[in-house]
PDB file of C-alpha atoms in Angstrom:
ATOM      1  CA  MET A   1    -110.681 -71.341  31.592  1.00  0.00           C
ATOM      2  CA  THR A   2    -108.260 -71.818  28.353  1.00  0.00           C
ATOM      3  CA  THR A   3    -106.018 -74.529  27.310  1.00  0.00           C
ATOM      4  CA  PRO A   4    -102.555 -73.994  28.397  1.00  0.00           C
ATOM      5  CA  GLN A   5    -100.280 -74.122  25.540  1.00  0.00           C
ATOM      6  CA  SER A   6     -96.555 -74.320  25.337  1.00  0.00           C
ATOM      7  CA  ARG A   7     -94.860 -71.920  23.220  1.00  0.00           C
ATOM      8  CA  LEU A   8     -92.305 -74.370  21.567  1.00  0.00           C
ATOM      9  CA  PRO A   9     -92.217 -78.345  21.334  1.00  0.00           C
ATOM     10  CA  ASP A  10     -90.308 -80.597  23.335  1.00  0.00           C
ATOM     11  CA  PRO A  11     -86.679 -79.000  22.982  1.00  0.00           C
ATOM     12  CA  VAL A  12     -85.594 -83.083  23.747  1.00  0.00           C
ATOM     13  CA  GLN A  13     -86.776 -83.860  19.227  1.00  0.00           C
ATOM     14  CA  PHE A  14     -83.644 -80.737  18.628  1.00  0.00           C
ATOM     15  CA  PHE A  15     -81.416 -81.657  21.274  1.00  0.00           C
ATOM     16  CA  PRO A  16     -81.633 -85.014  22.643  1.00  0.00           C
ATOM     17  CA  GLU A  17     -78.517 -85.214  24.775  1.00  0.00           C
ATOM     18  CA  LEU A  18     -81.102 -82.743  27.188  1.00  0.00           C
ATOM     19  CA  THR A  19     -82.587 -86.021  28.052  1.00  0.00           C
ATOM     20  CA  ASP A  20     -78.941 -87.324  29.173  1.00  0.00           C
ATOM     21  CA  VAL A  21     -78.138 -84.018  30.721  1.00  0.00           C
ATOM     22  CA  ALA A  22     -81.052 -83.598  33.334  1.00  0.00           C
ATOM     23  CA  ALA A  23     -80.767 -87.637  34.015  1.00  0.00           C
ATOM     24  CA  ALA A  24     -77.056 -86.582  35.286  1.00  0.00           C
ATOM     25  CA  MET A  25     -78.277 -83.347  36.701  1.00  0.00           C
ATOM     26  CA  THR A  26     -80.751 -85.530  39.009  1.00  0.00           C
ATOM     27  CA  LYS A  27     -78.677 -88.355  40.060  1.00  0.00           C
ATOM     28  CA  ALA A  28     -75.722 -85.820  41.230  1.00  0.00           C
ATOM     29  CA  ILE A  29     -78.447 -84.069  43.539  1.00  0.00           C
ATOM     30  CA  LEU A  30     -79.967 -87.053  44.643  1.00  0.00           C
ATOM     31  CA  ASN A  31     -77.007 -88.600  46.052  1.00  0.00           C
ATOM     32  CA  ASP A  32     -78.396 -89.008  50.059  1.00  0.00           C
ATOM     33  CA  THR A  33     -76.487 -86.310  51.420  1.00  0.00           C
ATOM     34  CA  ILE A  34     -79.765 -83.574  51.956  1.00  0.00           C
ATOM     35  CA  PRO A  35     -82.897 -85.125  51.931  1.00  0.00           C
ATOM     36  CA  ARG A  36     -85.087 -84.871  48.843  1.00  0.00           C
ATOM     37  CA  THR A  37     -87.623 -82.421  50.392  1.00  0.00           C
ATOM     38  CA  THR A  38     -85.328 -79.646  51.238  1.00  0.00           C
ATOM     39  CA  ILE A  39     -83.997 -80.017  47.610  1.00  0.00           C
ATOM     40  CA  HIS A  40     -87.838 -79.588  46.406  1.00  0.00           C
ATOM     41  CA  LEU A  41     -87.973 -76.735  49.037  1.00  0.00           C
ATOM     42  CA  VAL A  42     -84.752 -74.924  47.150  1.00  0.00           C
ATOM     43  CA  GLN A  43     -86.264 -75.932  43.792  1.00  0.00           C
ATOM     44  CA  LEU A  44     -89.838 -74.366  44.736  1.00  0.00           C
ATOM     45  CA  ARG A  45     -88.442 -71.513  46.457  1.00  0.00           C
ATOM     46  CA  ALA A  46     -86.506 -70.720  43.210  1.00  0.00           C
ATOM     47  CA  GLY A  47     -89.312 -71.234  41.254  1.00  0.00           C
ATOM     48  CA  GLN A  48     -91.430 -68.874  43.306  1.00  0.00           C
ATOM     49  CA  ILE A  49     -88.699 -66.341  43.393  1.00  0.00           C
ATOM     50  CA  VAL A  50     -88.678 -65.834  39.281  1.00  0.00           C
ATOM     51  CA  GLY A  51     -92.206 -66.609  38.789  1.00  0.00           C
ATOM     52  CA  SER A  52     -92.481 -69.235  37.136  1.00  0.00           C
ATOM     53  CA  THR A  53     -95.743 -71.306  37.589  1.00  0.00           C
ATOM     54  CA  TYR A  54     -94.740 -74.356  36.273  1.00  0.00           C
ATOM     55  CA  HIS A  55     -91.773 -74.630  38.853  1.00  0.00           C
ATOM     56  CA  VAL A  56     -93.977 -74.086  41.575  1.00  0.00           C
ATOM     57  CA  ILE A  57     -96.698 -76.658  40.734  1.00  0.00           C
ATOM     58  CA  ARG A  58     -93.415 -79.597  39.395  1.00  0.00           C
ATOM     59  CA  GLN A  59     -92.242 -78.635  42.933  1.00  0.00           C
ATOM     60  CA  SER A  60     -95.049 -78.356  45.016  1.00  0.00           C
ATOM     61  CA  ASP A  61     -96.208 -81.986  43.530  1.00  0.00           C
ATOM     62  CA  LEU A  62     -92.543 -83.368  44.070  1.00  0.00           C
ATOM     63  CA  LEU A  63     -92.738 -82.432  48.186  1.00  0.00           C
ATOM     64  CA  ARG A  64     -95.879 -84.312  48.021  1.00  0.00           C
ATOM     65  CA  LYS A  65     -94.530 -87.360  46.630  1.00  0.00           C
ATOM     66  CA  SER A  66     -91.553 -87.054  48.910  1.00  0.00           C
ATOM     67  CA  GLY A  67     -93.965 -86.558  51.986  1.00  0.00           C
ATOM     68  CA  ALA A  68     -93.504 -83.048  52.797  1.00  0.00           C
ATOM     69  CA  GLU A  69     -96.818 -81.652  54.434  1.00  0.00           C
ATOM     70  CA  GLU A  70     -99.007 -79.157  52.956  1.00  0.00           C
ATOM     71  CA  VAL A  71     -98.805 -76.809  55.244  1.00  0.00           C
ATOM     72  CA  ALA A  72     -95.289 -76.127  55.102  1.00  0.00           C
ATOM     73  CA  ILE A  73     -95.553 -76.653  51.062  1.00  0.00           C
ATOM     74  CA  THR A  74     -97.381 -73.781  51.021  1.00  0.00           C
ATOM     75  CA  ALA A  75     -95.822 -71.647  53.710  1.00  0.00           C
ATOM     76  CA  VAL A  76     -92.253 -71.935  51.587  1.00  0.00           C
ATOM     77  CA  ALA A  77     -93.452 -68.964  50.306  1.00  0.00           C
ATOM     78  CA  THR A  78     -93.039 -67.144  53.832  1.00  0.00           C
ATOM     79  CA  TRP A  79     -90.672 -69.289  54.840  1.00  0.00           C
ATOM     80  CA  PRO A  80     -88.662 -66.802  57.539  1.00  0.00           C
ATOM     81  CA  ASP A  81     -91.829 -66.277  59.880  1.00  0.00           C
ATOM     82  CA  ALA A  82     -93.381 -70.028  59.112  1.00  0.00           C
ATOM     83  CA  PRO A  83     -92.620 -72.126  62.099  1.00  0.00           C
ATOM     84  CA  TYR A  84     -92.679 -75.523  59.975  1.00  0.00           C
ATOM     85  CA  PHE A  85     -89.038 -75.802  58.325  1.00  0.00           C
ATOM     86  CA  THR A  86     -85.831 -77.439  60.363  1.00  0.00           C
ATOM     87  CA  ASP A  87     -82.625 -74.951  60.517  1.00  0.00           C
ATOM     88  CA  PRO A  88     -81.252 -76.932  58.125  1.00  0.00           C
ATOM     89  CA  GLU A  89     -84.022 -76.372  55.728  1.00  0.00           C
ATOM     90  CA  ARG A  90     -84.240 -72.247  55.896  1.00  0.00           C
ATOM     91  CA  VAL A  91     -80.461 -71.884  55.944  1.00  0.00           C
ATOM     92  CA  ALA A  92     -80.794 -74.105  52.607  1.00  0.00           C
ATOM     93  CA  LEU A  93     -83.646 -71.543  51.667  1.00  0.00           C
ATOM     94  CA  GLU A  94     -82.209 -68.236  52.939  1.00  0.00           C
ATOM     95  CA  LEU A  95     -78.793 -70.176  50.309  1.00  0.00           C
ATOM     96  CA  VAL A  96     -81.458 -70.186  46.793  1.00  0.00           C
ATOM     97  CA  GLU A  97     -83.057 -66.751  48.096  1.00  0.00           C
ATOM     98  CA  ALA A  98     -78.814 -65.414  48.405  1.00  0.00           C
ATOM     99  CA  VAL A  99     -78.447 -66.394  44.794  1.00  0.00           C
ATOM    100  CA  LEU A 100     -81.536 -65.485  43.575  1.00  0.00           C
ATOM    101  CA  THR A 101     -82.155 -61.935  44.645  1.00  0.00           C
ATOM    102  CA  PRO A 102     -80.006 -58.960  44.256  1.00  0.00           C
ATOM    103  CA  ASN A 103     -78.073 -57.232  47.230  1.00  0.00           C
ATOM    104  CA  PRO A 104     -77.189 -53.850  46.343  1.00  0.00           C
ATOM    105  CA  SER A 105     -74.930 -53.350  49.249  1.00  0.00           C
ATOM    106  CA  GLY A 106     -73.705 -56.583  49.364  1.00  0.00           C
ATOM    107  CA  GLU A 107     -72.231 -59.786  47.812  1.00  0.00           C
ATOM    108  CA  ARG A 108     -75.413 -62.084  47.566  1.00  0.00           C
ATOM    109  CA  VAL A 109     -73.626 -65.078  49.600  1.00  0.00           C
ATOM    110  CA  PRO A 110     -72.030 -63.559  52.216  1.00  0.00           C
ATOM    111  CA  ASP A 111     -69.389 -65.499  54.591  1.00  0.00           C
ATOM    112  CA  SER A 112     -71.978 -64.997  57.508  1.00  0.00           C
ATOM    113  CA  LEU A 113     -74.725 -67.331  55.083  1.00  0.00           C
ATOM    114  CA  TYR A 114     -71.849 -69.932  54.296  1.00  0.00           C
ATOM    115  CA  THR A 115     -71.073 -70.111  57.306  1.00  0.00           C
ATOM    116  CA  ARG A 116     -74.499 -71.068  58.598  1.00  0.00           C
ATOM    117  CA  ALA A 117     -74.929 -73.148  55.858  1.00  0.00           C
ATOM    118  CA  ALA A 118     -71.388 -75.125  56.672  1.00  0.00           C
ATOM    119  CA  ALA A 119     -72.716 -75.165  60.211  1.00  0.00           C
ATOM    120  CA  HIS A 120     -75.753 -77.881  59.070  1.00  0.00           C
ATOM    121  CA  TYR A 121     -74.040 -79.523  55.819  1.00  0.00           C
ATOM    122  CA  ASP A 122     -70.681 -80.720  55.456  1.00  0.00           C
ATOM    123  CA  ASP A 123     -68.841 -80.453  51.857  1.00  0.00           C
ATOM    124  CA  LYS A 124     -70.396 -83.240  49.887  1.00  0.00           C
ATOM    125  CA  ALA A 125     -74.110 -81.836  50.993  1.00  0.00           C
ATOM    126  CA  LEU A 126     -73.280 -77.967  50.409  1.00  0.00           C
ATOM    127  CA  TRP A 127     -71.886 -79.159  46.989  1.00  0.00           C
ATOM    128  CA  THR A 128     -75.712 -80.624  46.514  1.00  0.00           C
ATOM    129  CA  LEU A 129     -77.219 -77.405  47.334  1.00  0.00           C
ATOM    130  CA  ILE A 130     -75.250 -75.677  45.298  1.00  0.00           C
ATOM    131  CA  LEU A 131     -76.177 -78.422  42.089  1.00  0.00           C
ATOM    132  CA  THR A 132     -79.496 -78.410  43.322  1.00  0.00           C
ATOM    133  CA  ILE A 133     -79.750 -74.365  42.715  1.00  0.00           C
ATOM    134  CA  SER A 134     -77.716 -74.753  39.581  1.00  0.00           C
ATOM    135  CA  GLN A 135     -80.221 -77.103  38.723  1.00  0.00           C
ATOM    136  CA  ILE A 136     -83.066 -75.612  38.859  1.00  0.00           C
ATOM    137  CA  CYS A 137     -81.055 -71.841  37.346  1.00  0.00           C
ATOM    138  CA  PHE A 138     -80.659 -74.543  34.327  1.00  0.00           C
ATOM    139  CA  PHE A 139     -83.762 -75.660  34.085  1.00  0.00           C
ATOM    140  CA  ILE A 140     -85.838 -71.554  34.751  1.00  0.00           C
ATOM    141  CA  PRO A 141     -85.032 -70.074  31.577  1.00  0.00           C
ATOM    142  CA  VAL A 142     -86.608 -72.995  29.412  1.00  0.00           C
ATOM    143  CA  ALA A 143     -89.593 -72.909  31.946  1.00  0.00           C
ATOM    144  CA  LEU A 144     -90.017 -68.822  31.573  1.00  0.00           C
ATOM    145  CA  ILE A 145     -89.324 -68.891  27.213  1.00  0.00           C
ATOM    146  CA  ALA A 146     -91.033 -72.429  26.207  1.00  0.00           C
ATOM    147  CA  LYS A 147     -93.895 -72.354  28.936  1.00  0.00           C
ATOM    148  CA  PRO A 148     -94.110 -75.922  29.467  1.00  0.00           C
ATOM    149  CA  ILE A 149     -97.563 -76.598  30.371  1.00  0.00           C
ATOM    150  CA  PRO A 150     -97.720 -76.956  34.086  1.00  0.00           C
ATOM    151  CA  GLY A 151     -98.962 -79.837  36.083  1.00  0.00           C
ATOM    152  CA  MET A 152     -98.252 -82.080  32.832  1.00  0.00           C
ATOM    153  CA  PRO A 153     -95.906 -85.072  33.162  1.00  0.00           C
ATOM    154  CA  LEU A 154     -92.333 -84.608  31.562  1.00  0.00           C
ATOM    155  CA  GLY A 155     -92.300 -85.759  27.982  1.00  0.00           C
ATOM    156  CA  LYS A 156     -96.339 -84.691  27.821  1.00  0.00           C
ATOM    157  CA  ASN A 157     -95.775 -81.316  28.748  1.00  0.00           C
ATOM    158  CA  TYR A 158     -94.806 -79.405  25.286  1.00  0.00           C
ATOM    159  CA  ASN A 159     -97.943 -79.910  22.733  1.00  0.00           C
ATOM    160  CA  ARG A 160     -96.579 -77.846  19.953  1.00  0.00           C
TER     161      ARG A 160
END
């Protein structure tokens, strides 16, 4: 096995304000309106959809730390037929898939999906889900282009 290398150095050395941006985004979504496990399930699924090893490893680790069972973490890739998720988790996973997957026959988030999500989440919780998806979408290009090292702690995940 070769030692992983990042393509770019840590962006914080060029843009120190990113630390504040990341902290503010994290604070906004960790507002206790939805469980942390749901946040990390959604972000893990986003990482899987876009093919980001960095995000898959990071979110899997955060799920473990949030108390998620290993079998559920493993089954996120096949969540529609996996019995390990609650109805609110399922609709959150469906929502992130709708946002990140093109739908050639209609809008990505149809009214029927929104209605199912609204049945499980109040307005603040829906906004939290939206911001959860927004946060991971903010960091997806970083992971895919700069290639931080998977499994390394923040601040130590770049070696250039």
